[in-house]
mmCIF file of C-alpha atoms in Angstrom:
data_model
loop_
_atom_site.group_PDB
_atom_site.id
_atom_site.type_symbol
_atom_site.label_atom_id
_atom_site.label_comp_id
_atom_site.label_asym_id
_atom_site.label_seq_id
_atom_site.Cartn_x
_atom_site.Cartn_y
_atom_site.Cartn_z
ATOM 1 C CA UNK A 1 -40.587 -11.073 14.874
ATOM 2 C CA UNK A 2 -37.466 -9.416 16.053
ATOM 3 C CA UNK A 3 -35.712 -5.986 16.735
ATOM 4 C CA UNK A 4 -32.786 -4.640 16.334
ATOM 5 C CA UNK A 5 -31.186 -1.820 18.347
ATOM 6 C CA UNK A 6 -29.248 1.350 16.893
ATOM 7 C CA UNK A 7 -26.164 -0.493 18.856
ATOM 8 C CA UNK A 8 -26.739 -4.037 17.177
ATOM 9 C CA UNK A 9 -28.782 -5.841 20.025
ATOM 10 C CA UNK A 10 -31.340 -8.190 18.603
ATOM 11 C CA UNK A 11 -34.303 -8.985 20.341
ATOM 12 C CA UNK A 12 -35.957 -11.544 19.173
ATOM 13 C CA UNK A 13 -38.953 -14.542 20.691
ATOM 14 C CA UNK A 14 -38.008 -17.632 21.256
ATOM 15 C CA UNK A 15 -39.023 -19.793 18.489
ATOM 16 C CA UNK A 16 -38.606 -16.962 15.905
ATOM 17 C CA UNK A 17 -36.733 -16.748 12.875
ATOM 18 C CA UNK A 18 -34.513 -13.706 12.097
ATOM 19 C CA UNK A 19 -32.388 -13.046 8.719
ATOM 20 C CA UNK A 20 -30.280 -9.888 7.997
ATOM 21 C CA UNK A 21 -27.980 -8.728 5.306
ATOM 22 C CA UNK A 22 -24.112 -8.663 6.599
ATOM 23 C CA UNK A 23 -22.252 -5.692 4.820
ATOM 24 C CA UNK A 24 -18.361 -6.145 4.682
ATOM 25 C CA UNK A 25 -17.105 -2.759 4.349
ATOM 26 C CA UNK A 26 -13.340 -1.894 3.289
ATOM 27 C CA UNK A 27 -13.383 1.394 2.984
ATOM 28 C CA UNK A 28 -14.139 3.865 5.610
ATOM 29 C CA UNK A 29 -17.771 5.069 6.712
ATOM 30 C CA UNK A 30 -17.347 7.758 4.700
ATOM 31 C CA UNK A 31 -16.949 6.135 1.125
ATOM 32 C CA UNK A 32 -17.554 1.973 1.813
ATOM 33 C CA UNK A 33 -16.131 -0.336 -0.516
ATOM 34 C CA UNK A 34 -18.161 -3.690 -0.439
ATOM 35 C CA UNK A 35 -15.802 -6.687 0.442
ATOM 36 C CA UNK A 36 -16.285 -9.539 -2.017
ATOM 37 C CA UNK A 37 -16.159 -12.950 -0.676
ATOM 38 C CA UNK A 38 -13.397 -15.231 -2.398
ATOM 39 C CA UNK A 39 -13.692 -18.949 -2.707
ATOM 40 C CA UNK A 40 -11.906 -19.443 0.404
ATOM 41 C CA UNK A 41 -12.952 -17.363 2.647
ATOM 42 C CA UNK A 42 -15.519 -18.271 5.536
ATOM 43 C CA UNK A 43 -18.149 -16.478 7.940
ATOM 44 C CA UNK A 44 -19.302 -17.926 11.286
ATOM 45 C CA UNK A 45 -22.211 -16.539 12.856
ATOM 46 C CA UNK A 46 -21.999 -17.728 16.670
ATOM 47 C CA UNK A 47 -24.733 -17.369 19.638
ATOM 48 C CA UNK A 48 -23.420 -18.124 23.322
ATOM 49 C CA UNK A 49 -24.287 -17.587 26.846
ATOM 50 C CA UNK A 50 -22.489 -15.366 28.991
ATOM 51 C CA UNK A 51 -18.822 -15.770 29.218
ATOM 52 C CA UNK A 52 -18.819 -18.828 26.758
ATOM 53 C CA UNK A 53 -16.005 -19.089 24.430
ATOM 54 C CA UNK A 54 -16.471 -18.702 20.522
ATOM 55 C CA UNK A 55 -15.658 -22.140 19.614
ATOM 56 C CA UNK A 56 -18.375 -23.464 22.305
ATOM 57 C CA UNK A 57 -21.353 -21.495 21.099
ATOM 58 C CA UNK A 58 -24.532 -23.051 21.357
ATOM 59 C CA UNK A 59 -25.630 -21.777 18.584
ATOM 60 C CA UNK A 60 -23.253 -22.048 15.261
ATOM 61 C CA UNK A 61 -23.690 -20.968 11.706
ATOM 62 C CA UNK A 62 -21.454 -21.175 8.298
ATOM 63 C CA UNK A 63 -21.653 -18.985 5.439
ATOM 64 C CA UNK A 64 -19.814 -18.885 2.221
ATOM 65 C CA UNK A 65 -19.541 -17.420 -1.179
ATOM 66 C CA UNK A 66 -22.486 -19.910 -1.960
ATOM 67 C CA UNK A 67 -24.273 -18.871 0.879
ATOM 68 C CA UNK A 68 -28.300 -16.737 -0.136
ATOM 69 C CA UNK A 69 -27.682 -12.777 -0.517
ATOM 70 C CA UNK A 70 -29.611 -10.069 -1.238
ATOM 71 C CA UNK A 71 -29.975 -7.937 -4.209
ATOM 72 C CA UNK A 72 -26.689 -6.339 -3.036
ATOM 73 C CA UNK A 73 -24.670 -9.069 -2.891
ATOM 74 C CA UNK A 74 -24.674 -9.524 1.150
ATOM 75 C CA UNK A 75 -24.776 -12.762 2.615
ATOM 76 C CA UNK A 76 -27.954 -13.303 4.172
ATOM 77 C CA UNK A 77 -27.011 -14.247 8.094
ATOM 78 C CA UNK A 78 -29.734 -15.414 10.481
ATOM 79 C CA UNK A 79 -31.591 -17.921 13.057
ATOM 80 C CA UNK A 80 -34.252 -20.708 12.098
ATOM 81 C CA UNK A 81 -37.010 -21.294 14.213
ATOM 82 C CA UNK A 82 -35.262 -24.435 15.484
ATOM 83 C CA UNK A 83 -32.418 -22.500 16.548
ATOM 84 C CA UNK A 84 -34.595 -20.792 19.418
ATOM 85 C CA UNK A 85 -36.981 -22.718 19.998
ATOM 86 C CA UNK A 86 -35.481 -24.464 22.904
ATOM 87 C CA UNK A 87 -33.574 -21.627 24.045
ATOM 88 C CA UNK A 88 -34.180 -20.209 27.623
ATOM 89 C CA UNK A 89 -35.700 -16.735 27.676
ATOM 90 C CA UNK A 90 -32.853 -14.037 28.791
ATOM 91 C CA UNK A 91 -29.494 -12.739 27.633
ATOM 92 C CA UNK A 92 -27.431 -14.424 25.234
ATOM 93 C CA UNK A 93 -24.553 -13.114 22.605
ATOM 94 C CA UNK A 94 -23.485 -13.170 19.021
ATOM 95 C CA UNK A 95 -20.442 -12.545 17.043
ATOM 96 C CA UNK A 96 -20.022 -12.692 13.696
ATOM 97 C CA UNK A 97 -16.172 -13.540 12.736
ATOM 98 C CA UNK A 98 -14.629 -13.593 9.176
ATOM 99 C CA UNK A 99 -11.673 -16.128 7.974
ATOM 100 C CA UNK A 100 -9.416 -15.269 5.369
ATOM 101 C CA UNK A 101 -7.191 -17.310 3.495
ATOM 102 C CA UNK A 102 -3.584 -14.574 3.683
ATOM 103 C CA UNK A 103 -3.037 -16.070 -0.441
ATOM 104 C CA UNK A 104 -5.798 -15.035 -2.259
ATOM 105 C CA UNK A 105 -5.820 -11.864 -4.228
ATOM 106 C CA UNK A 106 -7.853 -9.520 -2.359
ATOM 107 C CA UNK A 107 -6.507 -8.973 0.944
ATOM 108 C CA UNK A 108 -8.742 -8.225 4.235
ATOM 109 C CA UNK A 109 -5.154 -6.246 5.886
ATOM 110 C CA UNK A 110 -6.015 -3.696 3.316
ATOM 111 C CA UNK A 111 -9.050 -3.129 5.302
ATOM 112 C CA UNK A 112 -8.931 -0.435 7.800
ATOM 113 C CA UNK A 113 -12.346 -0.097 9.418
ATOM 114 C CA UNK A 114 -15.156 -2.722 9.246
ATOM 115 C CA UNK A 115 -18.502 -2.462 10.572
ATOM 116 C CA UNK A 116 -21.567 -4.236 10.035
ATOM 117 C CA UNK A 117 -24.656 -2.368 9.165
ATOM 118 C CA UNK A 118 -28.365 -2.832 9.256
ATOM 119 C CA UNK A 119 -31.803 -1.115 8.828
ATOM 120 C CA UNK A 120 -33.507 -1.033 12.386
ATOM 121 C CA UNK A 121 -37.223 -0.599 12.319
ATOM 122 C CA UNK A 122 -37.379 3.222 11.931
ATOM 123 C CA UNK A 123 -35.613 2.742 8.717
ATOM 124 C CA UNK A 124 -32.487 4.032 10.131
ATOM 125 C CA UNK A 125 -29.064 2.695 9.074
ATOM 126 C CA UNK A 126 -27.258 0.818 12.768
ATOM 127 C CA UNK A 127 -23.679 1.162 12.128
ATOM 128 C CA UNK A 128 -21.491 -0.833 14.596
ATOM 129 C CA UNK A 129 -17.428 -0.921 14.434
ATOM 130 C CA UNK A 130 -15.490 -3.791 14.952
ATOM 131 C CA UNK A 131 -11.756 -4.833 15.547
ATOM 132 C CA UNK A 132 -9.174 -7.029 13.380
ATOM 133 C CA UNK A 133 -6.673 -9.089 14.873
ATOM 134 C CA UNK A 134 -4.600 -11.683 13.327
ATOM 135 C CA UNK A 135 -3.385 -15.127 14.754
ATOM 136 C CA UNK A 136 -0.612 -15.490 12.849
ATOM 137 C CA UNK A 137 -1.658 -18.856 10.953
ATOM 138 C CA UNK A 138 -2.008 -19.223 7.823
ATOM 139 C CA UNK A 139 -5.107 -17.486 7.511
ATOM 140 C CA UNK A 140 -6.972 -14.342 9.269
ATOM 141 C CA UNK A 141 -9.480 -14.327 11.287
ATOM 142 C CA UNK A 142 -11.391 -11.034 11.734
ATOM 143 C CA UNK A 143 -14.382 -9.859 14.073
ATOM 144 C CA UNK A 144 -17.145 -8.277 11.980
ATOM 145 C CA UNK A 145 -19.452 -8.075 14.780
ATOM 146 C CA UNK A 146 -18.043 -7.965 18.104
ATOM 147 C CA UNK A 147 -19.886 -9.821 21.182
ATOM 148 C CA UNK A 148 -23.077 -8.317 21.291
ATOM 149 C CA UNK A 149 -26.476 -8.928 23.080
ATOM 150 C CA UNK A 150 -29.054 -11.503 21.977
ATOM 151 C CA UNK A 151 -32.263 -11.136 23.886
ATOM 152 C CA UNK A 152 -34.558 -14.183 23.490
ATOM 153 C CA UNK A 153 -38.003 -12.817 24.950
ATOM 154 C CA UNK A 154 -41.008 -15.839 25.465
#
């Protein structure tokens, strides 16, 4: 079983699974424009422990265009039971990061505001802004969810 926060925090137990649709939004929270995955692009779903960099999260997931969605066409993004099970109880973070090949058609710079968004058990919609920044390869790489907290309870 797990919970999620009105500002994104999951809480979850150890040994627990937890899946949740990730909405790509273009447009702006007023009228939101679904992003639609191209061939080429690729999401990474990372856990870490405090002050750990991206690339050495202990915990790392890949989704792409193949990847299970829902009946809205968002990619499913989540944890397996293996994932936690040998995790420590405390606080640990996630990210969620987006690359973008800069030569396909639809282009994430068009995209002014994204945000990820999720039902939290009232039923309300969690809305949670992120920032873009580019590394000047030949790609983008884009933060759809930025470091937030990961509680693993028992």
């Amino acid at each position: 079983m797990y919970n999620i926060t009105m500002y994104g925090q999951i809480e979850m137990n150890r040994g627990d699974s937890f899946k949740a649709p990730l909405f790509i939004n273009c447009g702006d929270k007023a009228n939101p424009i679904q992003y639609e995955l191209t061939e080429s692009d690729v999401i990474y779903f990372a856990v870490m422990e405090a002050n750990q960099r991206f690339e050495d999260a202990i915990i790392k997931k890949i989704y792409n265009i193949h990847s299970d969605k829902d009946d809205n066409n968002n990619i499913i993004i989540g944890l397996s039971p293996e994932d936690t099970y040998n995790l420590y109880t405390g606080k640990y973070y996630y990210t969620v990061k987006i690359k973008h090949q800069t030569n396909s058609n639809q282009k994430c710079s068009n995209c002014k505001d994204w945000y990820y968004t999720e039902k939290n058990e009232f039923g309300d919609t969690v809305v949670i802004n992120t920032e873009m920044f580019n590394d000047d390869a030949p790609y983008e790489v884009y933060t759809i969810i930025p470091e937030t907290e990961l509680w693993i309870m028992r």
